Amino acid sequence: MSGGYVGKLLRVDLTTGTITAEFLPPDNILRQYLGGVGLATKILYDEVPLGTKPLDPANRLIFLTGPLGGTPAPTSNDCAVCCLSHETGYTMGVAHFHGFFGSTLKFAGFDGIIVQGTSPNPVYLWIMDGKAEIRDASGLWGKDTHETLETIREEVGQPEAAVACIGPAGEALMKGAAVCTDYHHMAAKGGAGAVMGSKKLKAVAAWGMGGVSVADPDKFIDIMLEWRRKMFTGDTNAQMLLNGGIATRGYETMGDVSITSFKNLLDPDGGTAMAYAISEFNKKCILRPQGSFSCPVACAYRLEIAEGPHKGFIATPGGGGESIEGSALVMGITDPGTCYWLTEKFDRMGWDSATPGLAISLLFELYERGIISQKDTDGLELRWGNAEVIPILIEKTLKREGIGKVLAEGPKATAEYFGGEALKAVVHIKGTGPNIHDWRPIFETLFSYAVSPAGPCHQGIGTYDPDLGPEYSFPQLGPMFTPEGRALATRVRMIKKLYDDSIGVCWFSTMGVDGIADLTGRALMAATGWKDFSVEEAHRIGERIINLMQAFSVRFGHTPAHDLDIGGRWLEPPESGVAKGLSIAPNLKYMIRDYYTVMGWDPETGKPLTETLTKLGLEKVAGDIAKIKVPVRLQDVPFETPAQPEQA
Amino acid sequence: MVYMLDIDYIKCTGCQSCSVACSLKREKISNPLLGRIQVARWETEGLHVPIVCRQCEDAPCAQVCPVNALVRDSDSRVIEIDNNRCIGCRMCVIACPFGAMLVNPHSLKVMKCDYCHGDPLCIHVCQNQAIKYVPLTQSLYAKRMAGSRKILDSIAGTV
């Protein structure tokens, strides 16, 4: 291979303590899966033995960059972090983080890392210039993500080392535990933090002086300049997120479409008011956008709180982790500074606040409605907006103490513990905290999270790309809140997202960009030296990955019942906001069947059909899953549609 | 005409697009360490400083060079390295007050920014235009106008 890839994978077996450098798979495999999420899917499918549980030593934790990683392509810093999901237990867990880890890993000599086995005691991995060693991390265990980063840099004597680590949440095998890098970034979905914790792997640190070869540098430079221009032309996501991401323009946009989660999603109008209030608040604070490697967007930010009880506090939110909605707004907190203060608490624990936040907010709601009392809350007064109890609940949960024992298992388990009304009030998808905005007004996004074989988040499969246009044969959609065309739109968007997630860049550099598949295809050719990479091939790669992911899920026990495993609150029509009185529920089963059909899967079981897999060169996979009988049919899954008002 | 790389330090987000683009253009490999412009990242402060040769008129690097390998172009005032003369002693690295004299850690050759002979790539990848390549006089004009605006604002309404 002449460029793009550095050519090596690092395999680390923590049970035996052995480290081996392997060559990347041959070109014909790379052409089918590229890198990032695609190649990680292939490796997980091939290597995780059937019957493995997420926290078993046999689970793999994979860090994978893509062929554009470390080049001057915009946002060439993507690192996919994948495993058998600890959040669901039967899907892949797919997360990404940005910052500097992915690119630095390539400069250190590796395209990716496969971690297997379990260490008897806490360790971290130090990779430098093509070499790696396992080091003792007993002194790091218990440290938060920022302290871990700083301590490791000092220990290895390399102040610019990139560090991916877990915090106390990962150590304690919490649901929602993430893998964090730099000060701002989180691989926040799929339970990678807990899987890393189960392996007793506190961190991976990397640094190196190597480079990434590019087959045709001059051509590559022209393409990346064109890409950077187009990223900021027209209605692109990069435009919206420029310089401080959601904190600068994002909250206003969210307010406009009323998708801000507030009070366990009970109060969309309250959420909208908070979105505008936070937007105004941020203008008073000192906000410094933080660029990830080669990223012109800089969606992460450092924020110095301007006023209120936390005046002067510095928060470091960024891409990946759920920001203030999961950590504060769902509990009805209204002081913006306190929202950031709480977000930082979750972040430093290495905890994607969506999962613990939605378990805690459910508890708040049940308490407010008088369904539970102080007897159930260890004496805590869980009134909307009571921020003081949240750090106490965080600590109890991390220690699995009292009510924390229940919260540790996430929102669905918490609802099941209380039963009854709690099941109707809970916000979860497939048991876990999704990318937490109130998606009811954008119900195709909610739908796509429900059916995603990678976990309920755009980090798994993104589906709020705008109209993808003719390059993707994007379907004509009916009016909002009609199911027609949504399944096909989901298919097209998933195919695009998974291809984008496999080339080594952040999705924010592709979303809404005109002619992006052609552009990234040309960038791939200029980087790797491939001569004939077409837009059709890009589409086929995305389709291959989603099919392999679904096959993976089917082998690990996925049934259509899982795609209807969605917390009651999502199905309730919102009481206010643009989706007032409207719900996805009456259409959900229909849409799932429609989706299975357009995917070329069995419409009743969601199992990919042999002809679909064969067309994608996945004959062996077809053989593997032919033996599996999915025990549940979609039509038989009990699914009660909550009462809908007349206009729905 | 004399140009300068004008830097607005507040606008830099620390992304290193400039370094990595420079390395690919000039060294034909993608490696931010080989960029002739470097970014000093102060992560906890959230501020980042692009470091690049200022083409000093009274250049410490040229003064300490024992073999006169740092040569100034009389028109552009840009200092370039004459690699036929350079002996790799790195005295210039020690002397540069900015840390803008660099060493390729593989070839051990000294590197510095030469404004890409009038067409620097770094400015085109800097989304916030923290780095600009402008005629010296234009840069001075912009500074003068920005400074005077503050003065005007402070006296507005008083006269």
Coordinates of C-alpha atoms in Angstrom, one line a residue, chain A residues 84-613:
Chain A
L84 CA -19.7 -5.9 22.0
S85 CA -21.9 -3.4 23.7
H86 CA -22.1 -3.4 27.5
E87 CA -25.2 -1.1 27.1
T88 CA -27.3 -3.6 25.2
G89 CA -25.4 -6.9 25.5
Y90 CA -26.4 -8.0 22.0
T91 CA -25.4 -5.2 19.6
M92 CA -22.0 -3.8 18.7
G93 CA -21.1 -0.8 20.8
V94 CA -19.9 1.9 18.5
A95 CA -18.5 5.2 19.7
H96 CA -16.0 7.7 18.3
F97 CA -13.8 10.2 19.9
H98 CA -11.9 13.0 18.3
G99 CA -9.3 15.3 19.8
F100 CA -5.8 14.1 19.1
F101 CA -5.7 10.4 20.0
G102 CA -6.6 9.0 16.5
S103 CA -4.0 11.0 14.6
T104 CA -1.4 10.6 17.3
L105 CA -1.9 6.8 17.2
K106 CA -1.0 6.8 13.5
F107 CA 2.0 9.0 14.1
A108 CA 3.0 6.5 16.7
G109 CA 2.9 3.8 14.1
F110 CA -0.4 2.0 14.3
D111 CA -3.8 2.3 12.5
G112 CA -5.5 0.6 15.4
I113 CA -5.4 -1.4 18.6
I114 CA -7.2 -4.6 19.4
V115 CA -7.4 -5.3 23.2
Q116 CA -8.4 -8.7 24.5
G117 CA -8.2 -10.6 27.7
T118 CA -8.3 -9.1 31.2
S119 CA -5.4 -8.0 33.3
P120 CA -5.2 -9.1 36.9
N121 CA -4.4 -5.6 38.1
P122 CA -4.8 -2.1 36.7
V123 CA -2.6 -1.3 33.8
Y124 CA -2.1 1.2 31.0
L125 CA -0.7 0.8 27.6
W126 CA 2.1 3.1 26.4
I127 CA 2.8 3.3 22.7
M128 CA 5.7 5.2 21.2
D129 CA 7.2 5.1 17.8
G130 CA 6.1 1.6 16.8
K131 CA 6.8 0.1 20.2
A132 CA 4.4 -0.6 23.1
E133 CA 4.5 -1.7 26.7
I134 CA 2.0 -2.5 29.4
R135 CA 2.6 -0.4 32.5
D136 CA 1.3 -0.6 36.1
A137 CA -1.7 1.7 36.7
S138 CA -2.4 0.9 40.3
G139 CA -1.6 4.5 41.2
L140 CA -4.0 5.8 38.5
W141 CA -7.0 3.7 39.5
G142 CA -9.7 6.0 41.0
K143 CA -8.4 9.1 39.3
D144 CA -10.7 11.2 37.1
T145 CA -10.1 11.6 33.4
H146 CA -8.3 14.9 33.6
E147 CA -6.0 13.8 36.4
T148 CA -5.3 10.5 34.5
L149 CA -4.3 12.4 31.4
E150 CA -1.9 14.7 33.3
T151 CA -0.4 12.0 35.4
I152 CA 0.3 9.7 32.5
R153 CA 1.9 12.5 30.5
E154 CA 4.2 13.2 33.4
E155 CA 5.0 9.5 33.9
V156 CA 5.9 8.8 30.3
G157 CA 7.8 12.2 30.0
Q158 CA 5.9 13.2 26.9
P159 CA 3.8 16.3 27.5
E160 CA 2.1 16.0 24.1
A161 CA 1.2 12.3 24.5
A162 CA -2.4 11.5 23.5
V163 CA -4.2 9.6 26.3
A164 CA -7.5 7.7 26.0
C165 CA -8.7 6.7 29.5
I166 CA -11.5 5.7 31.6
G167 CA -12.6 7.4 34.8
P168 CA -14.2 6.0 38.0
A169 CA -17.4 5.1 36.0
G170 CA -15.5 2.7 33.7
E171 CA -13.6 1.2 36.6
A172 CA -16.9 0.6 38.4
L173 CA -18.4 -1.0 35.2
M174 CA -21.2 1.5 35.1
K175 CA -23.7 1.6 32.4
G176 CA -22.9 4.7 30.3
A177 CA -19.2 4.6 31.1
A178 CA -17.1 6.2 28.3
V179 CA -13.6 6.3 27.1
C180 CA -12.3 9.8 27.2
T181 CA -9.5 11.7 25.5
D182 CA -7.9 15.1 25.9
Y183 CA -9.9 17.3 28.2
H184 CA -13.0 17.4 25.9
H185 CA -13.7 14.2 24.1
M186 CA -15.6 11.1 24.9
A187 CA -16.3 7.8 23.1
A188 CA -19.6 7.9 24.8
K189 CA -21.8 5.1 23.5
G190 CA -21.7 1.3 23.4
G191 CA -20.4 0.8 26.9
A192 CA -16.7 0.9 25.8
G193 CA -15.7 2.5 29.2
A194 CA -17.1 -0.5 31.2
V195 CA -15.5 -3.0 28.8
M196 CA -12.2 -1.2 29.2
G197 CA -12.8 -1.2 33.0
S198 CA -13.5 -4.9 32.9
K199 CA -10.1 -5.5 31.3
K200 CA -8.5 -3.4 34.0
L201 CA -7.1 -1.1 31.3
K202 CA -7.1 2.4 32.8
A203 CA -5.6 4.1 29.7
V204 CA -3.9 3.9 26.4
A205 CA -1.3 6.6 25.8
A206 CA 0.5 7.3 22.5
W207 CA 3.0 9.5 20.9
G208 CA 5.3 9.3 17.9
M209 CA 7.4 11.1 15.4
G210 CA 6.2 9.1 12.4
G211 CA 4.0 10.4 9.6
V212 CA 1.3 9.3 7.3
S213 CA 2.3 8.8 3.7
V214 CA 0.1 10.2 1.0
A215 CA 0.3 8.7 -2.4
D216 CA -0.2 11.9 -4.3
P217 CA 0.5 14.9 -2.0
D218 CA -0.2 17.6 -4.5
K219 CA -3.5 16.2 -5.6
F220 CA -4.5 15.5 -2.0
I221 CA -3.8 19.1 -1.0
D222 CA -6.1 20.3 -3.8
I223 CA -8.9 18.0 -2.7
M224 CA -8.6 18.8 1.0
L225 CA -8.8 22.5 0.2
E226 CA -11.9 21.9 -1.9
W227 CA -13.4 19.9 1.0
R228 CA -12.6 22.6 3.6
R229 CA -14.3 25.2 1.3
K230 CA -17.4 23.1 0.8
M231 CA -17.7 22.3 4.5
F232 CA -18.5 25.9 5.0
T233 CA -20.7 26.4 1.9
G234 CA -24.4 26.2 2.2
D235 CA -26.4 24.5 4.9
T236 CA -23.7 22.3 6.5
N237 CA -23.3 21.1 10.0
A238 CA -19.8 22.5 10.2
Q239 CA -21.3 26.0 9.7
M240 CA -23.6 25.5 12.7
L241 CA -21.0 24.1 14.9
L242 CA -18.1 26.4 14.0
N243 CA -16.2 27.7 17.0
G244 CA -17.8 26.3 20.1
G245 CA -20.3 23.8 18.7
I246 CA -23.6 23.6 20.3
A247 CA -22.7 26.4 22.8
T248 CA -22.6 29.1 20.2
R249 CA -25.5 28.6 17.8
G250 CA -26.7 25.1 18.6
Y251 CA -28.9 25.8 21.5
E252 CA -30.9 28.4 19.6
T253 CA -31.3 25.9 16.8
M254 CA -32.5 23.3 19.3
G255 CA -34.9 25.8 20.8
D256 CA -36.4 26.5 17.3
V257 CA -37.3 22.8 16.8
S258 CA -38.1 22.2 20.5
I259 CA -35.9 19.2 21.0
T260 CA -34.3 20.2 24.3
S261 CA -34.8 17.6 27.0
F262 CA -36.1 19.0 30.2
K263 CA -37.6 17.4 33.4
N264 CA -37.3 13.8 32.0
L265 CA -38.9 15.1 28.8
L266 CA -42.1 16.1 30.5
D267 CA -41.8 19.8 29.5
P268 CA -40.7 20.5 25.9
D269 CA -41.6 24.2 26.2
G270 CA -39.5 24.4 29.4
G271 CA -36.7 22.9 27.5
T272 CA -37.0 25.4 24.7
A273 CA -36.9 28.3 27.2
M274 CA -33.8 26.8 28.7
A275 CA -32.1 26.4 25.3
Y276 CA -32.6 30.1 24.6
A277 CA -31.5 31.0 28.2
I278 CA -28.3 29.0 27.9
S279 CA -27.6 30.5 24.5
E280 CA -27.8 33.9 26.1
F281 CA -25.8 32.9 29.1
N282 CA -23.0 31.5 27.0
K283 CA -22.6 34.9 25.4
K284 CA -21.7 36.4 28.8
C285 CA -19.1 33.7 29.5
I286 CA -15.6 33.4 28.2
L287 CA -15.8 30.7 25.5
R288 CA -12.7 29.4 23.9
P289 CA -13.3 26.9 21.0
Q290 CA -10.9 24.0 21.0
G291 CA -9.9 22.4 17.7
S292 CA -9.2 18.7 17.4
F293 CA -6.5 17.6 15.1
S294 CA -6.8 19.1 11.7
C295 CA -10.3 20.3 12.5
P296 CA -11.6 23.6 11.1
V297 CA -14.8 23.3 13.2
A298 CA -13.7 23.3 16.8
C299 CA -17.0 22.2 18.3
A300 CA -15.4 21.5 21.7
Y301 CA -15.0 24.4 24.0
R302 CA -13.6 25.7 27.3
L303 CA -16.2 27.8 29.1
E304 CA -15.5 30.1 32.1
I305 CA -18.8 30.6 33.9
A306 CA -19.7 34.3 34.1
E307 CA -22.2 34.5 36.9
G308 CA -24.3 32.6 39.4
P309 CA -23.2 30.2 42.2
H310 CA -20.4 28.7 40.0
K311 CA -19.0 31.9 38.7
G312 CA -15.4 31.4 37.6
F313 CA -15.8 27.6 37.2
I314 CA -14.2 26.2 34.1
A315 CA -16.1 23.6 32.1
T316 CA -14.6 21.6 29.2
P317 CA -17.5 20.2 27.2
G318 CA -17.0 18.7 23.8
G319 CA -18.0 16.3 21.2
G320 CA -19.2 12.8 22.1
G321 CA -20.3 13.0 25.7
E322 CA -23.8 14.2 26.4
S323 CA -23.6 17.7 27.5
I324 CA -25.9 19.7 29.9
E325 CA -29.1 18.0 28.9
G326 CA -28.3 14.6 30.3
S327 CA -26.4 15.9 33.3
A328 CA -28.7 18.7 34.4
L329 CA -31.7 19.7 32.3
V330 CA -33.4 16.4 32.6
M331 CA -33.4 17.0 36.3
G332 CA -35.0 20.4 35.8
I333 CA -31.9 22.4 36.7
T334 CA -32.3 26.0 35.5
D335 CA -29.2 27.8 36.4
P336 CA -26.9 27.5 33.3
G337 CA -23.7 27.7 35.3
T338 CA -24.9 24.8 37.5
C339 CA -25.7 22.8 34.3
Y340 CA -22.1 23.2 33.2
W341 CA -20.8 22.4 36.7
L342 CA -22.7 19.1 36.7
T343 CA -21.7 18.3 33.2
E344 CA -18.1 18.6 34.2
K345 CA -18.7 16.2 37.1
F346 CA -20.0 13.5 34.8
D347 CA -17.3 14.1 32.3
R348 CA -14.5 13.8 34.8
M349 CA -16.0 10.5 36.0
G350 CA -15.8 9.3 32.4
W351 CA -19.5 9.0 32.3
D352 CA -21.8 9.8 29.4
S353 CA -24.5 11.6 31.3
A354 CA -27.3 10.3 29.1
T355 CA -27.4 7.0 30.8
P356 CA -27.0 7.8 34.5
G357 CA -28.8 11.2 33.9
L358 CA -31.9 9.5 32.6
A359 CA -32.0 7.0 35.5
I360 CA -31.7 9.9 37.9
S361 CA -34.3 12.1 36.1
L362 CA -36.7 9.2 36.2
L363 CA -36.2 9.0 40.0
F364 CA -36.9 12.8 40.2
E365 CA -40.1 12.5 38.3
L366 CA -41.4 9.5 40.3
Y367 CA -40.6 11.5 43.5
E368 CA -42.2 14.7 42.3
R369 CA -45.4 12.7 41.3
G370 CA -45.4 11.1 44.7
I371 CA -45.0 7.6 43.4
I372 CA -41.8 7.1 45.4
S373 CA -40.8 8.8 48.6
Q374 CA -37.7 9.6 50.7
K375 CA -37.8 5.9 51.8
D376 CA -36.9 5.0 48.2
T377 CA -34.3 7.8 47.7
D378 CA -32.2 7.2 50.8
G379 CA -33.7 10.3 52.3
L380 CA -32.9 12.6 49.4
E381 CA -35.3 15.3 48.4
L382 CA -35.6 14.9 44.6
R383 CA -37.4 18.1 43.6
W384 CA -36.9 19.4 40.1
G385 CA -34.0 21.7 40.0
N386 CA -32.4 20.4 43.2
A387 CA -28.8 20.3 42.0
E388 CA -27.3 19.5 45.4
V389 CA -28.5 15.9 45.4
I390 CA -27.0 15.0 42.0
P391 CA -23.3 14.7 43.2
I392 CA -24.6 12.6 46.1
L393 CA -26.4 10.3 43.7
I394 CA -23.3 10.2 41.4
E395 CA -21.3 9.0 44.3
K396 CA -23.8 6.5 45.6
T397 CA -24.1 5.1 42.1
L398 CA -20.4 4.7 41.6
K399 CA -20.3 2.9 44.9
R400 CA -23.5 0.9 44.2
E401 CA -24.7 2.1 47.5
G402 CA -28.4 2.3 48.5
I403 CA -30.5 3.6 45.6
G404 CA -27.2 3.9 43.6
K405 CA -27.2 0.1 43.2
V406 CA -30.4 0.5 41.0
L407 CA -29.2 3.6 39.2
A408 CA -26.0 1.9 38.2
E409 CA -27.8 -0.4 35.8
G410 CA -29.3 2.5 33.8
P411 CA -32.7 4.0 33.1
K412 CA -34.5 0.8 32.0
A413 CA -33.3 -1.2 34.9
T414 CA -34.4 1.6 37.2
A415 CA -37.8 1.7 35.7
E416 CA -38.2 -2.1 36.0
Y417 CA -37.1 -1.9 39.6
F418 CA -40.1 0.4 40.4
G419 CA -42.4 -1.0 37.8
G420 CA -45.9 0.5 36.9
E421 CA -45.8 4.2 36.1
A422 CA -42.0 4.2 36.0
L423 CA -42.2 2.0 32.8
K424 CA -44.4 4.6 31.2
A425 CA -42.2 7.5 32.3
V426 CA -38.7 6.2 31.5
V427 CA -36.6 7.5 28.7
H428 CA -34.4 4.8 27.2
I429 CA -33.7 3.0 24.0
K430 CA -32.6 -0.6 24.1
G431 CA -32.2 -0.1 27.8
T432 CA -29.7 2.7 27.7
G433 CA -29.4 6.4 27.4
P434 CA -29.6 7.5 23.8
N435 CA -28.1 10.7 22.3
I436 CA -30.2 12.8 24.6
H437 CA -32.3 15.4 22.9
D438 CA -36.1 15.1 22.9
W439 CA -36.3 13.5 19.5
R440 CA -40.1 13.3 19.4
P441 CA -40.4 16.2 17.0
I442 CA -37.8 14.6 14.7
F443 CA -39.2 11.1 14.8
E444 CA -37.2 9.6 12.1
T445 CA -34.1 10.2 14.2
L446 CA -35.9 8.6 17.2
F447 CA -36.8 5.7 14.9
S448 CA -33.3 5.3 13.6
Y449 CA -32.0 5.0 17.1
A450 CA -34.6 2.4 17.9
V451 CA -33.5 0.2 15.1
S452 CA -29.7 1.0 15.1
P453 CA -27.7 -2.2 15.5
A454 CA -24.9 -0.1 17.0
G455 CA -26.7 1.5 19.9
P456 CA -29.1 4.5 20.1
C457 CA -26.9 7.3 19.1
H458 CA -25.5 9.1 16.0
Q459 CA -22.2 7.8 17.2
G460 CA -23.5 4.5 16.1
I461 CA -25.5 5.4 13.1
G462 CA -26.3 9.0 12.3
T463 CA -29.6 9.8 10.8
Y464 CA -30.2 13.5 11.0
D465 CA -28.2 14.3 7.9
P466 CA -30.3 16.7 5.8
D467 CA -31.6 15.6 2.5
L468 CA -28.7 13.8 0.9
G469 CA -29.7 14.6 -2.6
P470 CA -29.3 12.8 -5.9
E471 CA -25.8 11.4 -5.0
Y472 CA -27.6 9.1 -2.6
S473 CA -30.9 8.8 -4.5
F474 CA -32.5 10.3 -1.4
P475 CA -36.2 9.5 -1.3
Q476 CA -39.1 11.9 -1.4
L477 CA -40.4 12.3 2.1
G478 CA -44.0 12.9 3.1
P479 CA -44.9 15.7 5.5
M480 CA -43.4 15.7 9.0
F481 CA -44.9 13.0 11.2
T482 CA -45.9 10.8 8.3
P483 CA -44.1 7.5 8.1
E484 CA -43.8 7.3 4.3
G485 CA -40.3 7.2 3.0
R486 CA -38.7 7.4 6.5
A487 CA -37.5 3.8 6.4
L488 CA -35.8 4.3 3.1
A489 CA -34.3 7.6 4.3
T490 CA -33.0 5.8 7.3
R491 CA -31.4 3.2 5.1
V492 CA -29.7 5.8 2.9
R493 CA -28.5 7.8 5.9
M494 CA -27.1 4.8 7.7
I495 CA -25.2 3.7 4.5
K496 CA -23.7 7.1 4.2
K497 CA -22.8 7.4 7.9
L498 CA -21.1 4.1 8.2
Y499 CA -19.0 4.8 5.1
D500 CA -18.1 8.2 6.6
D501 CA -17.3 6.6 9.9
S502 CA -14.8 4.3 8.2
I503 CA -12.6 6.7 6.4
G504 CA -11.0 8.4 9.4
V505 CA -12.8 11.7 9.6
C506 CA -15.5 13.2 11.9
W507 CA -19.0 13.1 10.6
F508 CA -19.3 16.8 11.2
S509 CA -17.0 17.4 8.2
T510 CA -19.3 15.4 5.9
M511 CA -22.8 16.3 7.0
G512 CA -24.6 18.5 4.5
V513 CA -21.6 18.9 2.3
D514 CA -22.5 18.9 -1.4
G515 CA -21.1 15.9 -3.4
I516 CA -19.4 14.5 -0.3
A517 CA -19.1 10.9 -1.4
D518 CA -17.4 11.9 -4.6
L519 CA -15.1 14.2 -2.6
T520 CA -14.1 11.7 0.0
G521 CA -13.7 9.1 -2.7
R522 CA -11.2 11.3 -4.5
A523 CA -9.4 12.0 -1.2
L524 CA -9.2 8.3 -0.5
M525 CA -7.7 7.7 -3.9
A526 CA -5.1 10.5 -3.6
A527 CA -4.2 9.2 -0.1
T528 CA -4.0 5.5 -0.8
G529 CA -3.1 5.4 -4.4
W530 CA -6.2 3.4 -5.3
K531 CA -7.1 4.1 -8.9
D532 CA -10.8 3.3 -9.3
F533 CA -12.7 4.1 -6.1
S534 CA -16.3 5.1 -7.1
V535 CA -19.3 6.6 -5.3
E536 CA -21.0 3.3 -5.9
E537 CA -18.3 1.5 -4.1
A538 CA -18.6 3.9 -1.2
H539 CA -22.3 3.2 -1.0
R540 CA -21.7 -0.6 -1.2
I541 CA -19.2 -0.3 1.7
G542 CA -21.7 1.4 3.9
E543 CA -24.3 -1.2 3.0
R544 CA -21.9 -4.0 3.7
I545 CA -21.1 -2.6 7.2
I546 CA -24.7 -2.2 8.2
N547 CA -25.5 -5.7 7.1
L548 CA -22.5 -7.1 8.9
M549 CA -23.5 -5.2 12.1
Q550 CA -27.0 -6.5 11.9
A551 CA -25.7 -10.1 11.4
F552 CA -23.5 -9.6 14.4
S553 CA -26.5 -8.5 16.5
V554 CA -28.6 -11.5 15.2
R555 CA -25.8 -13.8 16.3
F556 CA -25.8 -12.2 19.7
G557 CA -29.5 -12.6 20.2
H558 CA -31.1 -9.6 18.6
T559 CA -34.8 -10.0 17.9
P560 CA -37.5 -7.5 16.6
A561 CA -38.6 -7.2 20.2
H562 CA -35.3 -5.3 20.9
D563 CA -36.2 -2.7 18.2
L564 CA -39.4 -2.0 20.1
D565 CA -37.6 -1.8 23.4
I566 CA -38.1 1.9 23.8
G567 CA -39.0 3.7 27.0
G568 CA -42.6 4.8 27.5
R569 CA -42.0 8.5 27.5
W570 CA -40.8 8.4 23.9
L571 CA -44.1 7.0 22.8
E572 CA -46.2 9.6 24.7
P573 CA -47.3 12.6 22.6
P574 CA -45.4 15.6 24.0
E575 CA -47.5 18.1 26.0
S576 CA -46.0 21.1 24.2
G577 CA -43.6 22.0 21.5
V578 CA -43.8 21.6 17.7
A579 CA -44.7 17.9 18.1
K580 CA -47.5 18.6 20.7
G581 CA -50.0 15.7 20.6
L582 CA -48.0 13.7 18.0
S583 CA -46.3 10.4 18.6
I584 CA -44.3 7.9 16.6
A585 CA -46.0 5.0 18.5
P586 CA -49.0 4.3 16.1
N587 CA -46.5 4.0 13.2
L588 CA -43.6 2.3 14.9
K589 CA -44.2 -1.3 14.0
Y590 CA -45.1 -0.4 10.5
M591 CA -41.9 1.6 10.1
I592 CA -39.8 -1.2 11.5
R593 CA -41.3 -3.7 9.1
D594 CA -40.8 -1.2 6.3
Y595 CA -37.2 -0.7 7.4
Y596 CA -36.4 -4.4 7.5
T597 CA -37.9 -4.7 4.0
V598 CA -35.9 -1.9 2.4
M599 CA -32.8 -3.2 4.1
G600 CA -33.3 -6.5 2.4
W601 CA -33.9 -8.3 5.7
D602 CA -36.6 -10.6 6.7
P603 CA -39.6 -8.3 7.4
E604 CA -40.7 -10.3 10.5
T605 CA -37.3 -11.1 12.1
G606 CA -34.9 -8.5 10.9
K607 CA -32.4 -11.2 9.8
P608 CA -30.5 -10.2 6.7
L609 CA -31.6 -12.3 3.7
T610 CA -29.1 -14.5 2.0
E611 CA -29.5 -12.7 -1.3
T612 CA -28.7 -9.4 0.4
L613 CA -25.6 -10.7 2.0

